[in-house]
């Protein structure tokens, strides 16, 4: 039996739930707003101890209605808070509709009279609700074996099967209807997905939406990088376009090779959004040596700016890079490096050797979550939209969006050289550091850095390289341990073996006692012709030269491994007196001229697009010291008058040019441009 509560107890219970969140009543109709205000006044008069008769005279709210309103206001809502003033809004439902009357016998085509039928059925069979919810939100133990994205039809099928298993009468809803409850099931599914936002995104949406789930939650990050050089973000961006690479040949002319993809690496300061430095990689993929090279170049006193100035552009005003404009940041190091989970960043040369030398922390972040590096991602988005997707040789933002018509033919006709990418990237990033940004209070990244450095009596002291380390780190050399080999019974003097090539010098050849002993060597992965070796006690052995013709032509470790891979597959035969790089160039030339020729087991470079990329990377690597070697083989490609099959597109009335030092080559670029925007205005 329900006992009558004393008024003081009711008032005390109401006060314990206060204060209530206010309601905005201005958008209500005049009748609803008047009723809401009278209800609200009645509640507060009741709490002030006014007699019930006085409350009635003032608000026209009866005693029974007042008690009903107080119960509604003090009930707990789904959000964990009492309903409060929300329960006083006219026609505001605080409980879901619950059907009480059983569904009578009706015709299959009849559409009315089924309100609350599904809710009544789920209340009758509690396990049915759990099964439908588990199917909708993929809550089973073997989630990877369930349907990828469940559809309402699959949910309805499960619904019908469960009802049959529960021996639900075939004469009752939903078996006695035409669509067997499909609309109710669809509505139930949509409602559950709306109530479970995170699950909805994870199941039914793409990677970009899933990555953003961790954002906008209202929770502040535990680790905040608010000081200059607290953290550097690093990432790579693929540039897909039809480029024509001009390589100097033996006659002082340019030989042109087509290229489909470049990579752009960039370092961005997390606090100021300033671009620290960048690197153009003439390859379809980025390697660990490229990452090491980027960080090493950023620590040099003089940044390696592009040597050519084909566009006639000049740095003006405050544009530039932090180490150039702020002397205190020269040779400065970050506290945290934030790369993604690419294999090039997970390699030991980055995750162990470089980290130990420079003393920074590594924060890779969860795989697939690009939002962990928002600044560098936004920087790449800007340079893609501002430059590369506006060029007439662009391949667009996707296979179905923004591809320029006859981009390869335009690149061949107007000779859009790949080193223009370095100039465009250099000037774009330099100007980026001098542009105001809303995210840092409408300051430029360089102004932000200067103010941070000078604030609070210059309390920011960046961590810098020691003077004794500058040369070794800025021109980074990897240290590895190798074992000395010596075969006295065969008369073979001591040597070391690195990437299937022998190294030695006069001192090592006279040290047979080092046989089977590990020694330390320092190597520059951009030039593998020689390495520096040390005895186990640390004393220097000197410079070891590569055996045979491996010491003739400058080549990187990437080139060495590519040649070794072809040799292992018997696609390339090199004798001891041959120059391996020369034979590798010959092999690439053959692939360009006749991709179908060669052994049955075609090497990875057999693909025309990758051949052009590899040929360009190799030419850029050796062109400085061996222009004769580059020109000899690339000139043969030219004289054969054979174009790459993947890029050959006939163009009507396409002009022809004979390459000579006096030939004026048409260009889509203006000859003199004051700034980057002026450069792009004609496209």
mmCIF file of N, CA and C in Angstrom, residues 238-244 259-262 384-412 416 683:
data_model
loop_
_atom_site.group_PDB
_atom_site.id
_atom_site.type_symbol
_atom_site.label_atom_id
_atom_site.label_comp_id
_atom_site.label_asym_id
_atom_site.label_seq_id
_atom_site.Cartn_x
_atom_site.Cartn_y
_atom_site.Cartn_z
ATOM 1 N N UNK A 238 52.815 11.474 -52.082
ATOM 2 C CA UNK A 238 53.061 11.034 -53.452
ATOM 3 C C UNK A 238 52.558 12.083 -54.433
ATOM 4 N N UNK A 239 53.396 12.433 -55.401
ATOM 5 C CA UNK A 239 53.037 13.387 -56.447
ATOM 6 C C UNK A 239 52.858 12.594 -57.731
ATOM 7 N N UNK A 240 51.608 12.384 -58.124
ATOM 8 C CA UNK A 240 51.312 11.654 -59.352
ATOM 9 C C UNK A 240 51.062 12.649 -60.473
ATOM 10 N N UNK A 241 51.967 12.682 -61.443
ATOM 11 C CA UNK A 241 51.848 13.561 -62.602
ATOM 12 C C UNK A 241 52.790 13.053 -63.676
ATOM 13 N N UNK A 242 52.585 13.533 -64.886
ATOM 14 C CA UNK A 242 53.452 13.145 -65.999
ATOM 15 C C UNK A 242 54.572 14.164 -66.126
ATOM 16 N N UNK A 243 55.774 13.799 -65.653
ATOM 17 C CA UNK A 243 56.930 14.684 -65.725
ATOM 18 C C UNK A 243 57.876 14.217 -66.828
ATOM 19 N N UNK A 244 58.640 15.148 -67.344
ATOM 20 C CA UNK A 244 59.718 14.839 -68.272
ATOM 21 C C UNK A 244 61.024 15.265 -67.629
ATOM 22 N N UNK A 259 58.401 10.338 -66.455
ATOM 23 C CA UNK A 259 58.290 9.850 -65.081
ATOM 24 C C UNK A 259 56.860 10.046 -64.613
ATOM 25 N N UNK A 260 56.353 9.088 -63.832
ATOM 26 C CA UNK A 260 54.961 9.116 -63.399
ATOM 27 C C UNK A 260 54.766 9.537 -61.950
ATOM 28 N N UNK A 261 55.738 9.307 -61.101
ATOM 29 C CA UNK A 261 55.509 9.572 -59.672
ATOM 30 C C UNK A 261 56.790 10.028 -58.998
ATOM 31 N N UNK A 262 56.634 11.028 -58.125
ATOM 32 C CA UNK A 262 57.688 11.463 -57.212
ATOM 33 C C UNK A 262 57.133 11.399 -55.798
ATOM 34 N N UNK A 384 49.343 20.312 -52.604
ATOM 35 C CA UNK A 384 48.712 19.563 -53.694
ATOM 36 C C UNK A 384 47.668 20.416 -54.401
ATOM 37 N N UNK A 385 46.825 21.119 -53.611
ATOM 38 C CA UNK A 385 45.774 21.940 -54.209
ATOM 39 C C UNK A 385 46.331 23.199 -54.849
ATOM 40 N N UNK A 386 47.374 23.770 -54.255
ATOM 41 C CA UNK A 386 47.908 25.040 -54.747
ATOM 42 C C UNK A 386 48.790 24.875 -55.972
ATOM 43 N N UNK A 387 49.451 23.720 -56.102
ATOM 44 C CA UNK A 387 50.439 23.574 -57.178
ATOM 45 C C UNK A 387 50.163 22.354 -58.044
ATOM 46 N N UNK A 388 50.350 21.167 -57.502
ATOM 47 C CA UNK A 388 50.456 19.979 -58.336
ATOM 48 C C UNK A 388 49.149 19.603 -59.021
ATOM 49 N N UNK A 389 48.012 19.834 -58.381
ATOM 50 C CA UNK A 389 46.744 19.513 -59.019
ATOM 51 C C UNK A 389 46.285 20.606 -59.977
ATOM 52 N N UNK A 390 47.054 21.689 -60.079
ATOM 53 C CA UNK A 390 46.737 22.761 -61.018
ATOM 54 C C UNK A 390 47.635 22.740 -62.246
ATOM 55 N N UNK A 391 48.666 21.914 -62.234
ATOM 56 C CA UNK A 391 49.555 21.826 -63.383
ATOM 57 C C UNK A 391 48.851 21.120 -64.542
ATOM 58 N N UNK A 392 49.170 21.473 -65.781
ATOM 59 C CA UNK A 392 48.515 20.825 -66.930
ATOM 60 C C UNK A 392 48.930 19.378 -67.128
ATOM 61 N N UNK A 393 49.917 18.899 -66.366
ATOM 62 C CA UNK A 393 50.331 17.499 -66.486
ATOM 63 C C UNK A 393 49.881 16.669 -65.298
ATOM 64 N N UNK A 394 48.928 17.175 -64.499
ATOM 65 C CA UNK A 394 48.500 16.467 -63.291
ATOM 66 C C UNK A 394 47.687 15.229 -63.642
ATOM 67 N N UNK A 395 47.747 14.238 -62.774
ATOM 68 C CA UNK A 395 46.892 13.064 -62.899
ATOM 69 C C UNK A 395 45.697 13.144 -61.960
ATOM 70 N N UNK A 396 45.516 14.294 -61.287
ATOM 71 C CA UNK A 396 44.330 14.513 -60.477
ATOM 72 C C UNK A 396 44.457 14.037 -59.055
ATOM 73 N N UNK A 397 43.377 14.288 -58.287
ATOM 74 C CA UNK A 397 43.345 13.890 -56.885
ATOM 75 C C UNK A 397 43.004 12.416 -56.720
ATOM 76 N N UNK A 398 42.387 11.807 -57.742
ATOM 77 C CA UNK A 398 42.031 10.398 -57.703
ATOM 78 C C UNK A 398 41.887 9.914 -59.141
ATOM 79 N N UNK A 399 41.756 8.608 -59.360
ATOM 80 C CA UNK A 399 41.608 8.116 -60.738
ATOM 81 C C UNK A 399 40.390 8.671 -61.463
ATOM 82 N N UNK A 400 39.404 9.183 -60.714
ATOM 83 C CA UNK A 400 38.174 9.663 -61.331
ATOM 84 C C UNK A 400 37.965 11.160 -61.153
ATOM 85 N N UNK A 401 38.979 11.868 -60.674
ATOM 86 C CA UNK A 401 38.797 13.289 -60.392
ATOM 87 C C UNK A 401 40.060 14.070 -60.710
ATOM 88 N N UNK A 402 39.933 15.065 -61.595
ATOM 89 C CA UNK A 402 40.986 16.044 -61.805
ATOM 90 C C UNK A 402 42.109 15.638 -62.719
ATOM 91 N N UNK A 403 41.975 14.553 -63.487
ATOM 92 C CA UNK A 403 43.063 14.145 -64.382
ATOM 93 C C UNK A 403 43.067 15.035 -65.611
ATOM 94 N N UNK A 404 44.234 15.609 -65.912
ATOM 95 C CA UNK A 404 44.361 16.475 -67.076
ATOM 96 C C UNK A 404 44.365 15.644 -68.355
ATOM 97 N N UNK A 405 43.653 16.132 -69.368
ATOM 98 C CA UNK A 405 43.630 15.435 -70.649
ATOM 99 C C UNK A 405 44.989 15.557 -71.331
ATOM 100 N N UNK A 406 45.504 14.428 -71.817
ATOM 101 C CA UNK A 406 46.784 14.407 -72.533
ATOM 102 C C UNK A 406 47.923 14.979 -71.688
ATOM 103 N N UNK A 407 47.921 14.665 -70.395
ATOM 104 C CA UNK A 407 48.968 15.196 -69.518
ATOM 105 C C UNK A 407 50.354 14.742 -69.927
ATOM 106 N N UNK A 408 50.481 13.481 -70.347
ATOM 107 C CA UNK A 408 51.798 12.978 -70.758
ATOM 108 C C UNK A 408 52.280 13.680 -72.013
ATOM 109 N N UNK A 409 51.362 13.915 -72.965
ATOM 110 C CA UNK A 409 51.753 14.605 -74.196
ATOM 111 C C UNK A 409 52.157 16.044 -73.913
ATOM 112 N N UNK A 410 51.447 16.696 -72.996
ATOM 113 C CA UNK A 410 51.807 18.069 -72.630
ATOM 114 C C UNK A 410 53.188 18.097 -71.998
ATOM 115 N N UNK A 411 53.466 17.109 -71.134
ATOM 116 C CA UNK A 411 54.777 17.058 -70.484
ATOM 117 C C UNK A 411 55.886 16.870 -71.512
ATOM 118 N N UNK A 412 55.638 16.027 -72.531
ATOM 119 C CA UNK A 412 56.658 15.826 -73.560
ATOM 120 C C UNK A 412 56.836 17.068 -74.424
ATOM 121 N N UNK A 416 58.297 19.692 -69.147
ATOM 122 C CA UNK A 416 58.118 20.036 -67.741
ATOM 123 C C UNK A 416 59.049 19.158 -66.922
ATOM 124 N N UNK A 683 47.384 28.876 -65.081
ATOM 125 C CA UNK A 683 46.879 27.511 -65.278
ATOM 126 C C UNK A 683 45.386 27.441 -65.034
#
